[in-house]
Structure formats: C-alpha cells, structure tokens
Amino acid sequence: MRKKLVSILVITLLITIVILPIVNSLNVNEKSISVDDEIKITVKLSDKGPYKICFPSSKLDLSPNKIDILPNMAHPAIAFAGDQIHPAFGRTPDGIHMVAYKDVDYGEIIWGFSEDDGYSYDGWLYWSVGGDYPSIKHWDDKTFYGAFVADPMDNNGGVIYLFKTDNPTDTYDYEIDYWDVSGYGFYNMIDAEIACDSSQNEYEWGVSSFIISRYGYYTDGPTIVYSDEDTEGDWWISWYYYDGCNHTDVDIDHDDKVSYAIYDWEDTVSGENKLLCRVKDFTDPVNGSDNMYEIGISGNKTYTFSTLRNQSIAVANGRYVICAEIDGVENDVDIICIYGTSMGTPSYSFVAKNPEVNETNPVVGHIVGNAFVVTYNTHDTCSMPRAIKASVTYDGGISWSNKRWQLNDNYDCVVEGYKTHDLCENGELAMWTEDCGSDIDIYIASVFGNQPPDSPTISGPNTGKPNTDYDFTFNSLDPDGDDVRYHIEWGDGDIEITALAPQGTDVSVSHKWTEEGTYTITAYAEDELGLTSVPSTKTFKCPRSKALYNPLINWLQYYPNLFPILKQLLGF
C-alpha cells in the first residue's frame, strides 16, 4: 500500500512539473503561432495558353465638355460640389500632373491637370461616355496615357478606351481612341489599369489590363490590350481562359522590358482566392515569351487563405513587389508582400499585421533602386479612426519600416475602398478621398512629408595610439521620431554604416587607425525614410613619437673612447 501511494505521488509530481508546463506551452504557441515559420507560397505555371485578336482602333468622334469652374487653389486638391471619387494621377519629374476621377453628380470621368506639382488644378474636361475607375501613367516627356472601365450601358461594357495627351496643360490636345470589342462577344468590363513604357515605337504606350467577360468563353477573365509593333492604331486583345477575377493591376519593368499583369482570382477547384500573374515580354509583345502563374498561400493557422485579394504590383530592376490583403482568423485584415526576382521562387514578408486593426487596399509603387513604398487604409471600428498610412522597404520587400506614418490630417474622414487612393510615379505623392460630412473630396500630400534628422553628436577620445581600438558614440534626434542610422567616414579611407536605431539613443562604434597622423571623423544621420542630416566632424590624433635628437650625441658616436671619461665627470 505504501509503495502504491509513493508511486501515485511520483506520477502526480511528474504531471505537475513536466507534463502540464508542456501542455500549457503548446496552447500558448498555438495562439501566438509564428507566421514566419508557417506560411508557404505555392506557384504553379499555368498549362493554359494565351489567345489574342487584332483589330484597328478608332478616334472617339465626340467633342469633350468643359466644366466651368475656377481652378482650385487649396488642399484638398479637388473639392467641388458633390462627390469626387476614384482618383488617378501621373506626374512628370518636373511636377506636371495629369489627373482623372469619377464625378458622381456628372456620372462621368473628369480629366484635368496641374502645372505646379499639385498646388492647383485646372482643365476639367469630360466626354459623355460614362465609365469609372480611371488609371493614368506617365509615358515620357509630357505624354500621358490613361484607361478606364467602360460604362455597362456602353455596348454592354464591351468597349476598350485609351486616353492620350502630349501636353496636359493644353486641353485641346486631349484625345481618346477606342475599340468596340462587343462584336467579338466581350462584355461587362469591371476593372481597368494601365502601365507605360517609352522604349518601343512612339505609338506603343505599354500594356492595359482589364477584367472583362466574353460570351461563351469566360466570365470576368484576365485580359490585356497592347499595340501592334508594326502598325500604328492596331491593337491586340489577349486573354487566358480563367473565370472569377475581381481586380487587376499592371506594371512594366523599364530595365528588363517585361510586363506584369496581376489579378485576384477565385479558384473554384480549391475554393481559395489566389493571384494570377501574367509575365510577358514587352520588346516583342505579339510573339515574345508569355506565361501565367497561379500564386497561392497555405500552411498557417493564423490566416485564412480563401481571401487573398485587392492586390497591387510594382516592378523594377528585375524585382517584383506584390502587396495584397489577407484575412486573419479573428476577422482582421492584414497586408502581405510577395516579392522576388523569379516568379517561380517568391518570398514573402508582412507590410502590416496588427491583429486589432484592418489594413486594406494596398497600392505599391517603386521609388528608386530596391526601395518601394505602399499606401493603405487602416480602420478599427472599435477604437481606431479611418486613416491612410504608408510604409517603405529599402531591400525590395524583404523588410518594411517599423514606423507607418499617416498621410491624412482630418480625423476619421478617409474613405475606405478599392481605388480610393493612388500613387504617382516614384511614389512621391499620394491622392486619396475623404468624406468629412458634406461630400467626398480628393486630397493630395507628399508621401515622404517628414523632416531630416539633426546633425549627430560625436563623443569619444581626442588622441590615441595606432593599432588600438577606440570607442566613439553617435547620437541624433529626429523631429518625426524616426529611427536613424549613421554614415561614418573615419578619415583613413574606411567607411561604416550602422544599423537603424531609435533616434536619441547612443550608438557606440569602435575603430582603430593603423598609422600615425591626424584624422577627421565625419558622420551624418539618415532616417528610415532616407532623409539625411548635415554632417558633423571630430578630430582624432595619433601623435608621432618624439625623436631623440642631440648634436652632441651624434658627435660622440664618432669618438666612443670619450664615453668613459664623460661618465666619470658627470658622476654616472
């Protein structure tokens, strides 16, 4: 009996000390499962082939109408009576804008311009063809192209439109070409985007991407339109046989001359929302390489993968960055980034994944090099007001800035939804819509509207010896509270860049000089958005050893017999 009691006590102790903690830790891990360890991106090269039709386009023989209003000289950028929604704009490097939006009262797409980098807008023309969801991109010099969704009443939504101007400030230069494809069975266009590249013929604008249906073939399918490379005015419409697409985006890599058209797609076989990405040679659009990839995500308990949607893509330098919504199991929406240099081997990161906030409707743009920026909506119906925020990556999507900064000033006014905001070329400016109670207006702001950090302080010794390590401390304050890194030139040819650190905190760096001399340490601070401070300097000396020089000693070297006599006389 005693042995049995002892055994029971031992078993109880084992359960208490060993097994229960393991069980508890398993429960904790399941609730806070590591996203980075569990997500798997699947990519399948489609076994379907592309199809295409060529037909000449026509000029729209319809005079535009002028809206008789004064230029707007304040921000919001576009604030007239009624609702202005779905803004799109492009920008030249010297600050000329081409802008379009849907005016709800007019029921038309309105076209205008700015020649002072968004301080004021004018123009305001429209063609009486209806439509929605405009898209505008800069082609070259002052030339812009645009696309938009055809009105459902316009030949059952089966018309392809192409806007063009060679000078946005001259509204007489605005023109629209069109192609009525309803005769080929196309109907019910639901989304449109455009990407431009000026490396080919002058009439080859780039690639337009649409979601449109075709009687007897597909419903809401991924479709692109591009110019014939030999005959001006001839366009190709090309598609893959997929049903169930909802949104599209398109971009062209100006370095590799490859176009990427992307769609969110309801895969009825798996029951999941996936992405379709069509990668096509732009230098030979008719006969060049053309592949469609199916992109899915699986293997994680924190996210449901039936709702991967509202994607945006930017490509540059052979690298693609895709941002899309993904639903968490606790009814929150996050933004995932899928990136890489080969569509067959993508990686991923998260732009935003606050479990208490819905982050939605990403729009991504390329800045320079491997730097990309994304804007998106945030909203928590319980506590957080509606806002538009931005985040940036400097490594092509591998990591995103810890700080997400807000673009809007008005409290809880930002309109959420698909294509309620847009980025211009290089991601420098953003447009978005706000509803502050009376109507919906369009706002504009610099995406990188922050201030550079202060010049850093440099603390440390002033002198030292060669081949010895010495510690120096760098500290800089940033007016916006951004993290900062330090670029340090040690004066001996060595250059060092530190990792990002919280502003206002000491960053210690050691260095040693190998030769004697006087060195100037030069350092400047850079915030996480790339703005830099005025440099600071500090002098460090490695003094030379004093040489013993005495003419008498040098003379005595020639008379060594005198040393004993001198020692006797001097008392050595």
XYZ file of C-alpha atoms in Angstrom:
572
model
C 0.000 0.000 0.000
C 2.815 2.364 0.864
C 4.616 1.607 -2.384
C 1.419 2.294 -4.319
C 0.971 5.627 -2.540
C 4.551 6.623 -3.309
C 4.025 5.717 -6.972
C 0.902 7.883 -7.142
C 2.776 10.805 -5.592
C 5.643 10.441 -8.062
C 3.249 10.344 -11.014
C 1.419 13.418 -9.701
C 4.715 15.294 -9.364
C 5.704 14.353 -12.924
C 2.379 15.591 -14.267
C 2.688 18.846 -12.323
C 6.346 19.590 -13.059
C 6.839 18.208 -16.548
C 3.660 17.438 -18.459
C 1.433 20.413 -17.535
C 4.028 23.053 -18.475
C 4.483 21.324 -21.836
C 0.726 21.276 -22.445
C 0.412 24.927 -21.438
C 3.287 25.928 -23.692
C 1.637 24.091 -26.575
C -1.590 26.026 -26.006
C 0.296 29.341 -25.916
C 2.206 28.520 -29.100
C -0.993 27.671 -30.928
C -2.491 31.070 -30.089
C 0.617 33.031 -30.998
C 1.837 30.841 -33.816
C 4.875 32.186 -35.675
C 3.676 33.433 -39.028
C 7.158 33.467 -40.478
C 7.647 29.750 -39.733
C 4.362 28.507 -41.162
C 3.382 30.274 -44.373
C 4.102 28.548 -47.647
C 3.759 30.245 -51.011
C 2.792 27.957 -53.864
C 3.372 28.863 -57.500
C 2.083 26.918 -60.479
C 2.914 27.705 -64.085
C -0.386 27.652 -65.933
C -0.830 24.952 -68.554
C -3.267 27.202 -70.404
C -2.137 29.153 -73.439
C -2.783 32.816 -74.333
C -5.249 33.803 -77.030
C -5.409 37.081 -78.952
C -7.255 39.097 -81.596
C -6.015 42.139 -83.554
C -8.248 44.912 -84.892
C -7.781 48.624 -85.777
C -8.836 51.195 -83.180
C -10.761 54.407 -83.899
C -10.685 58.004 -82.737
C -13.561 58.975 -80.492
C -15.579 61.368 -82.694
C -17.130 63.182 -79.768
C -16.258 66.646 -78.519
C -15.350 66.916 -74.835
C -17.343 69.069 -72.453
C -15.795 71.766 -70.264
C -16.758 72.156 -66.600
C -16.978 75.895 -65.964
C -15.312 76.188 -62.565
C -12.383 78.155 -61.254
C -9.049 76.446 -60.558
C -8.833 75.043 -57.077
C -6.042 76.711 -55.079
C -6.250 74.813 -51.822
C -5.955 71.373 -50.396
C -7.980 69.234 -50.761
C -6.785 69.117 -54.347
C -10.227 68.548 -55.868
C -13.135 69.838 -53.810
C -16.233 70.725 -55.797
C -19.923 70.314 -55.073
C -20.921 66.676 -54.985
C -18.742 63.592 -54.689
C -15.400 63.138 -56.456
C -14.220 59.534 -56.174
C -11.646 57.040 -57.517
C -8.744 59.456 -58.203
C -5.863 58.567 -60.530
C -2.889 60.690 -61.476
C 0.554 60.662 -63.040
C 3.453 63.073 -62.637
C 6.431 64.198 -64.702
C 9.784 64.654 -62.954
C 9.327 68.452 -63.084
C 5.922 68.397 -61.406
C 3.295 68.410 -64.182
C 0.288 66.275 -63.207
C -2.371 64.583 -65.301
C -5.367 63.677 -63.139
C -8.725 61.935 -63.584
C -11.559 60.996 -61.248
C -15.183 59.877 -61.322
C -17.668 62.655 -60.603
C -20.796 61.097 -59.136
C -23.098 64.027 -59.976
C -21.989 64.205 -63.608
C -21.734 60.437 -63.915
C -18.565 60.928 -65.935
C -14.779 60.705 -65.672
C -13.305 64.207 -65.367
C -9.819 64.997 -66.723
C -7.569 67.820 -65.513
C -4.006 68.893 -64.853
C -1.605 70.694 -62.548
C 1.489 72.543 -63.682
C 2.711 73.475 -60.181
C 3.151 69.999 -58.679
C -0.312 69.760 -57.200
C -0.688 73.193 -55.657
C -3.549 73.969 -58.049
C -5.543 72.026 -60.656
C -7.359 73.113 -63.794
C -8.716 71.766 -67.084
C -11.759 69.679 -66.139
C -13.000 68.104 -69.349
C -15.175 65.059 -69.837
C -16.545 63.006 -72.700
C -20.122 61.823 -72.391
C -19.266 58.127 -72.391
C -19.647 57.338 -68.687
C -17.160 54.932 -67.165
C -15.335 54.521 -63.850
C -12.038 53.544 -62.218
C -9.640 55.654 -64.331
C -5.925 54.860 -64.442
C -3.211 57.290 -65.620
C 0.519 56.787 -66.166
C 3.343 58.993 -67.420
C 4.855 57.748 -70.702
C 7.709 60.177 -71.450
C 8.363 63.918 -71.591
C 4.844 65.404 -71.158
C 2.949 62.440 -72.620
C 0.408 60.560 -70.523
C -1.859 57.631 -71.274
C -4.982 56.535 -69.443
C -7.524 53.722 -69.314
C -10.861 53.307 -67.589
C -13.742 50.888 -67.149
C -16.396 51.210 -69.833
C -19.931 52.036 -68.732
C -22.213 48.976 -68.549
C -24.646 50.809 -70.860
C -21.857 51.405 -73.400
C -22.276 48.376 -75.694
C -22.772 46.187 -72.605
C -19.410 47.336 -71.216
C -17.571 45.925 -74.241
C -15.527 48.972 -75.323
C -11.775 49.482 -74.784
C -10.746 53.155 -74.310
C -7.277 54.726 -74.436
C -6.758 58.328 -73.320
C -3.707 60.264 -74.531
C -2.208 63.720 -74.240
C 1.208 65.056 -75.216
C 0.691 68.177 -73.104
C -1.640 68.076 -70.092
C -1.754 71.869 -69.835
C -3.276 72.085 -73.341
C -6.748 70.587 -73.015
C -7.214 70.797 -76.811
C -4.549 68.099 -77.042
C -6.634 65.565 -75.089
C -7.888 62.654 -77.186
C -9.436 59.224 -76.727
C -9.096 56.207 -79.013
C -11.466 53.300 -78.662
C -12.118 49.773 -79.856
C -15.611 48.315 -79.709
C -14.952 44.652 -78.898
C -18.576 43.853 -78.120
C -18.850 42.485 -81.650
C -16.401 39.769 -80.620
C -18.568 38.840 -77.656
C -16.793 40.873 -74.985
C -18.973 42.497 -72.332
C -19.213 43.674 -68.716
C -15.790 45.183 -68.045
C -15.330 45.556 -64.271
C -11.745 46.822 -63.817
C -9.020 48.564 -65.801
C -5.369 49.560 -65.279
C -2.543 50.829 -67.472
C 1.276 50.703 -67.449
C 3.512 52.766 -69.721
C 6.972 52.336 -71.211
C 8.542 54.549 -73.902
C 11.301 52.190 -75.083
C 9.496 50.941 -78.219
C 7.678 52.792 -81.009
C 6.030 56.126 -80.236
C 2.559 54.614 -80.570
C 3.303 51.648 -78.267
C 2.030 53.029 -74.975
C 2.634 49.924 -72.891
C 0.041 47.465 -71.588
C -3.560 47.950 -70.460
C -5.061 45.289 -68.198
C -8.781 44.593 -67.870
C -11.203 42.210 -66.270
C -13.896 41.541 -68.818
C -16.186 38.707 -69.921
C -16.742 37.038 -73.296
C -19.916 35.254 -74.216
C -19.385 31.507 -74.429
C -15.737 31.677 -73.348
C -15.104 33.122 -69.879
C -16.632 35.324 -67.196
C -14.604 38.066 -65.502
C -11.379 36.896 -67.124
C -7.809 38.295 -67.105
C -7.319 40.292 -70.299
C -4.642 42.654 -71.635
C -4.513 45.062 -74.569
C -1.362 46.338 -76.273
C -0.332 47.966 -79.542
C 0.793 46.095 -82.603
C 4.517 46.735 -83.006
C 4.351 47.281 -86.763
C 1.070 49.087 -87.461
C 0.051 52.228 -85.591
C -3.568 52.104 -84.472
C -3.797 48.314 -84.473
C -4.335 46.824 -81.031
C -4.201 43.284 -79.740
C -6.585 41.982 -77.119
C -5.235 38.876 -75.398
C -6.562 36.625 -72.628
C -6.193 33.376 -70.711
C -9.217 31.216 -70.002
C -9.894 31.869 -66.323
C -13.180 32.786 -64.658
C -13.802 34.706 -61.449
C -11.278 37.580 -61.376
C -12.163 40.719 -59.410
C -9.337 43.284 -59.522
C -6.278 43.932 -61.656
C -3.036 45.885 -61.638
C -0.174 46.063 -64.144
C 3.373 47.398 -64.304
C 6.352 47.245 -66.673
C 9.962 46.740 -65.634
C 11.754 49.513 -67.526
C 15.083 47.706 -67.120
C 14.133 44.197 -68.244
C 11.281 45.296 -70.555
C 8.870 42.776 -69.076
C 5.227 43.469 -68.196
C 3.471 42.021 -65.148
C -0.349 41.951 -65.084
C -1.841 40.650 -61.846
C -5.366 39.589 -60.875
C -7.078 38.217 -57.771
C -8.917 35.070 -58.776
C -11.490 32.757 -57.190
C -10.175 29.251 -57.747
C -13.352 27.156 -57.752
C -11.346 23.908 -57.598
C -9.601 24.672 -54.283
C -12.199 27.151 -53.039
C -9.462 29.704 -52.386
C -8.717 33.197 -53.616
C -5.387 33.122 -55.421
C -3.419 35.537 -57.551
C -2.801 35.226 -61.264
C 0.324 36.966 -62.587
C 0.927 37.219 -66.326
C 4.589 37.843 -67.166
C 5.105 38.921 -70.770
C 7.984 40.128 -72.952
C 7.334 43.773 -73.805
C 10.026 44.063 -76.503
C 8.113 41.534 -78.636
C 4.562 41.695 -77.272
C 2.979 39.723 -80.123
C 5.340 36.741 -80.300
C 7.571 37.025 -77.234
C 7.515 34.913 -74.081
C 4.189 34.885 -72.249
C 3.477 32.953 -69.028
C 0.676 32.931 -66.484
C 1.414 31.941 -62.875
C -1.075 30.855 -60.221
C 0.040 32.066 -56.767
C -1.446 30.691 -53.571
C -0.617 30.653 -49.874
C -1.116 27.800 -47.442
C 0.006 26.186 -44.213
C -0.828 28.661 -41.454
C -3.484 28.614 -38.719
C -3.347 32.359 -38.180
C -4.651 33.217 -41.640
C -7.472 32.043 -43.856
C -6.330 31.810 -47.424
C -9.667 31.995 -49.176
C -9.475 35.800 -49.173
C -6.204 36.856 -50.813
C -7.339 39.925 -52.758
C -7.081 43.625 -53.701
C -3.512 43.228 -54.922
C -1.099 45.822 -56.294
C 2.233 45.290 -58.067
C 5.369 47.321 -58.777
C 8.417 46.052 -60.669
C 11.920 47.434 -61.236
C 15.471 46.190 -61.739
C 14.290 42.626 -62.322
C 12.429 42.554 -58.975
C 8.687 42.414 -58.349
C 6.843 43.501 -55.198
C 3.211 42.397 -54.804
C 1.094 43.645 -51.903
C -2.320 42.135 -51.160
C -4.922 41.794 -48.435
C -5.100 38.587 -46.441
C -7.712 37.743 -43.799
C -6.837 36.615 -40.293
C -8.971 34.065 -38.475
C -10.068 36.693 -35.929
C -11.746 38.826 -38.620
C -8.844 41.247 -39.024
C -7.285 42.049 -42.398
C -3.507 42.320 -42.885
C -1.273 43.187 -45.849
C 1.175 40.597 -47.122
C 4.061 41.283 -49.508
C 5.136 38.658 -52.051
C 8.441 39.547 -53.671
C 11.338 38.132 -55.647
C 13.315 38.154 -58.868
C 11.808 34.962 -60.282
C 8.070 34.354 -60.262
C 8.731 30.683 -59.711
C 10.551 31.207 -56.390
C 8.857 34.024 -54.466
C 9.396 35.016 -50.831
C 7.113 36.954 -48.512
C 7.004 39.482 -45.695
C 4.287 41.487 -43.975
C 3.719 45.186 -44.566
C 1.177 45.443 -41.745
C -0.302 42.800 -39.429
C -1.858 44.467 -36.404
C -4.437 41.944 -35.110
C -6.642 44.751 -33.774
C -6.697 46.820 -36.973
C -7.921 46.200 -40.514
C -5.226 47.154 -43.025
C -6.712 47.154 -46.517
C -6.468 48.277 -50.160
C -2.670 48.454 -50.670
C -1.183 50.492 -53.508
C 2.535 49.877 -54.081
C 4.971 51.964 -56.116
C 8.660 51.898 -56.956
C 10.836 54.722 -55.610
C 14.431 54.041 -56.723
C 16.770 51.057 -56.658
C 15.301 48.428 -54.329
C 13.134 50.972 -52.495
C 9.344 50.607 -52.750
C 6.508 52.358 -50.918
C 2.972 51.187 -50.167
C -0.050 53.197 -49.038
C -3.087 51.525 -47.476
C -6.258 52.115 -45.444
C -6.434 51.418 -41.714
C -9.569 51.165 -39.608
C -10.747 49.556 -36.404
C -14.456 50.052 -35.854
C -13.965 49.900 -32.087
C -11.216 52.423 -31.473
C -9.052 53.452 -34.430
C -10.338 56.139 -36.840
C -10.161 55.706 -40.586
C -6.783 56.753 -41.956
C -4.395 56.317 -44.870
C -0.880 55.247 -43.965
C 2.373 54.468 -45.721
C 5.322 52.153 -45.241
C 8.584 51.748 -47.147
C 11.056 48.966 -47.923
C 14.670 49.582 -48.911
C 15.511 45.966 -49.724
C 12.882 45.072 -52.291
C 10.246 43.745 -49.894
C 12.412 41.730 -47.504
C 11.593 44.080 -44.630
C 9.334 47.093 -44.123
C 9.861 50.189 -41.982
C 8.847 49.819 -38.349
C 7.164 53.202 -38.451
C 3.990 53.571 -40.536
C 3.201 57.239 -40.997
C -0.203 58.766 -41.567
C -0.905 60.981 -44.588
C -4.304 62.446 -43.693
C -4.846 65.270 -41.170
C -8.644 65.261 -40.847
C -9.917 62.933 -38.136
C -11.790 59.810 -39.218
C -12.679 61.100 -42.687
C -10.741 58.839 -45.058
C -12.937 56.868 -47.455
C -12.053 53.192 -47.480
C -12.403 51.007 -50.512
C -10.874 49.775 -53.718
C -9.161 52.509 -55.765
C -9.956 55.229 -53.250
C -6.294 56.308 -53.334
C -3.410 56.358 -55.810
C 0.364 56.920 -56.034
C 2.155 58.880 -58.746
C 5.412 57.861 -60.396
C 8.296 57.270 -57.932
C 5.780 57.189 -55.096
C 6.437 60.802 -54.144
C 2.806 61.954 -53.900
C -0.444 60.268 -52.957
C -4.087 61.109 -53.647
C -6.969 59.822 -51.565
C -10.624 60.584 -50.835
C -12.217 61.914 -47.644
C -15.809 62.310 -46.507
C -15.947 64.874 -43.706
C -19.728 65.105 -43.595
C -20.875 67.180 -46.565
C -19.472 65.341 -49.598
C -16.445 63.361 -50.820
C -13.358 65.321 -51.904
C -9.901 64.355 -53.144
C -6.785 65.176 -51.121
C -3.098 65.153 -52.060
C 0.059 65.088 -49.964
C 3.708 64.172 -50.112
C 4.216 60.573 -49.076
C 7.571 61.447 -47.558
C 6.460 64.601 -45.750
C 8.943 64.277 -42.908
C 11.921 66.305 -41.694
C 15.558 65.219 -41.755
C 17.308 64.247 -38.509
C 19.557 66.642 -36.612
C 23.308 66.595 -37.073
C 24.711 63.855 -34.846
C 26.896 64.429 -31.812
C 30.197 62.527 -31.838
C 31.692 61.665 -28.448
C 34.979 59.907 -27.771
C 38.707 60.398 -27.162
C 40.677 63.071 -28.974
C 44.029 61.271 -29.102
C 45.321 57.715 -29.115
C 47.876 55.262 -30.392
C 47.946 53.401 -33.717
C 46.576 49.838 -33.883
C 44.395 50.381 -30.816
C 40.573 50.198 -30.804
C 38.759 53.306 -29.536
C 35.015 53.651 -28.920
C 33.006 56.577 -30.275
C 29.349 57.376 -29.568
C 26.934 58.852 -32.121
C 23.543 60.343 -31.280
C 20.974 62.204 -33.376
C 17.441 63.432 -32.724
C 14.788 63.081 -35.441
C 11.894 65.594 -35.404
C 9.469 62.897 -36.593
C 10.682 60.251 -34.179
C 12.063 58.074 -36.997
C 14.780 55.515 -36.403
C 18.190 56.638 -37.663
C 21.396 55.092 -38.950
C 24.842 56.721 -39.089
C 27.168 57.027 -42.075
C 30.713 57.354 -40.726
C 33.927 58.230 -42.576
C 36.928 57.661 -40.324
C 39.363 59.793 -42.313
C 41.625 56.878 -43.247
C 39.537 55.643 -46.168
C 37.311 53.392 -44.073
C 33.531 53.970 -44.249
C 30.964 52.407 -41.937
C 27.145 52.428 -41.880
C 25.352 51.403 -38.713
C 22.049 49.603 -38.403
C 18.861 51.578 -37.719
C 18.456 52.542 -34.079
C 15.893 54.606 -32.159
C 16.536 58.322 -32.508
C 18.043 59.987 -29.446
C 19.852 56.861 -28.261
C 23.630 56.389 -28.138
C 25.165 54.169 -30.803
C 28.690 53.034 -29.990
C 31.137 52.178 -32.779
C 34.813 51.246 -32.378
C 37.640 51.973 -34.798
C 41.421 51.819 -34.919
C 43.897 53.627 -37.078
C 46.977 51.780 -38.277
C 49.239 54.778 -38.867
C 50.227 57.909 -37.016
C 48.588 61.145 -38.072
C 45.625 63.485 -37.623
C 42.224 62.214 -38.807
C 38.851 63.898 -39.309
C 35.835 61.762 -38.403
C 32.800 62.787 -40.493
C 29.330 61.425 -39.727
C 25.764 62.160 -40.764
C 22.439 60.642 -39.716
C 19.887 59.114 -42.087
C 16.301 58.421 -41.035
C 14.341 55.339 -42.067
C 12.759 57.256 -44.956
C 16.111 58.213 -46.454
C 16.399 61.865 -45.390
C 19.871 62.843 -44.183
C 21.267 65.383 -41.741
C 24.034 67.932 -42.091
C 27.351 66.150 -41.324
C 29.261 66.564 -38.062
C 33.024 66.230 -37.633
C 35.524 65.382 -34.910
C 39.327 65.372 -34.961
C 41.358 62.434 -33.676
C 45.157 62.461 -33.406
C 47.644 59.618 -33.343
C 50.767 61.683 -32.474
C 54.193 60.707 -33.724
C 56.792 59.621 -31.089
C 59.292 62.370 -30.270
C 62.679 61.508 -31.763
C 65.705 61.998 -29.519
C 67.894 64.424 -31.347
C 71.049 65.834 -29.871
C 74.019 67.069 -31.901
C 76.391 66.163 -29.037
C 75.238 62.555 -29.035
C 75.639 62.379 -32.783
C 79.192 63.765 -32.472
C 80.160 61.298 -29.720
C 79.200 58.415 -31.987
C 82.442 59.056 -33.826
C 84.545 59.070 -30.565
C 83.443 56.105 -28.484
C 86.561 56.301 -26.197
C 85.241 59.550 -24.691
C 82.180 57.867 -23.114
C 84.066 56.543 -20.019
C 85.570 59.980 -19.348
C 82.158 61.700 -19.609
C 80.593 59.122 -17.297
C 83.312 59.834 -14.704
C 82.913 63.600 -14.986
C 79.112 63.500 -14.821
C 79.005 61.046 -11.951
C 77.260 58.188 -13.770
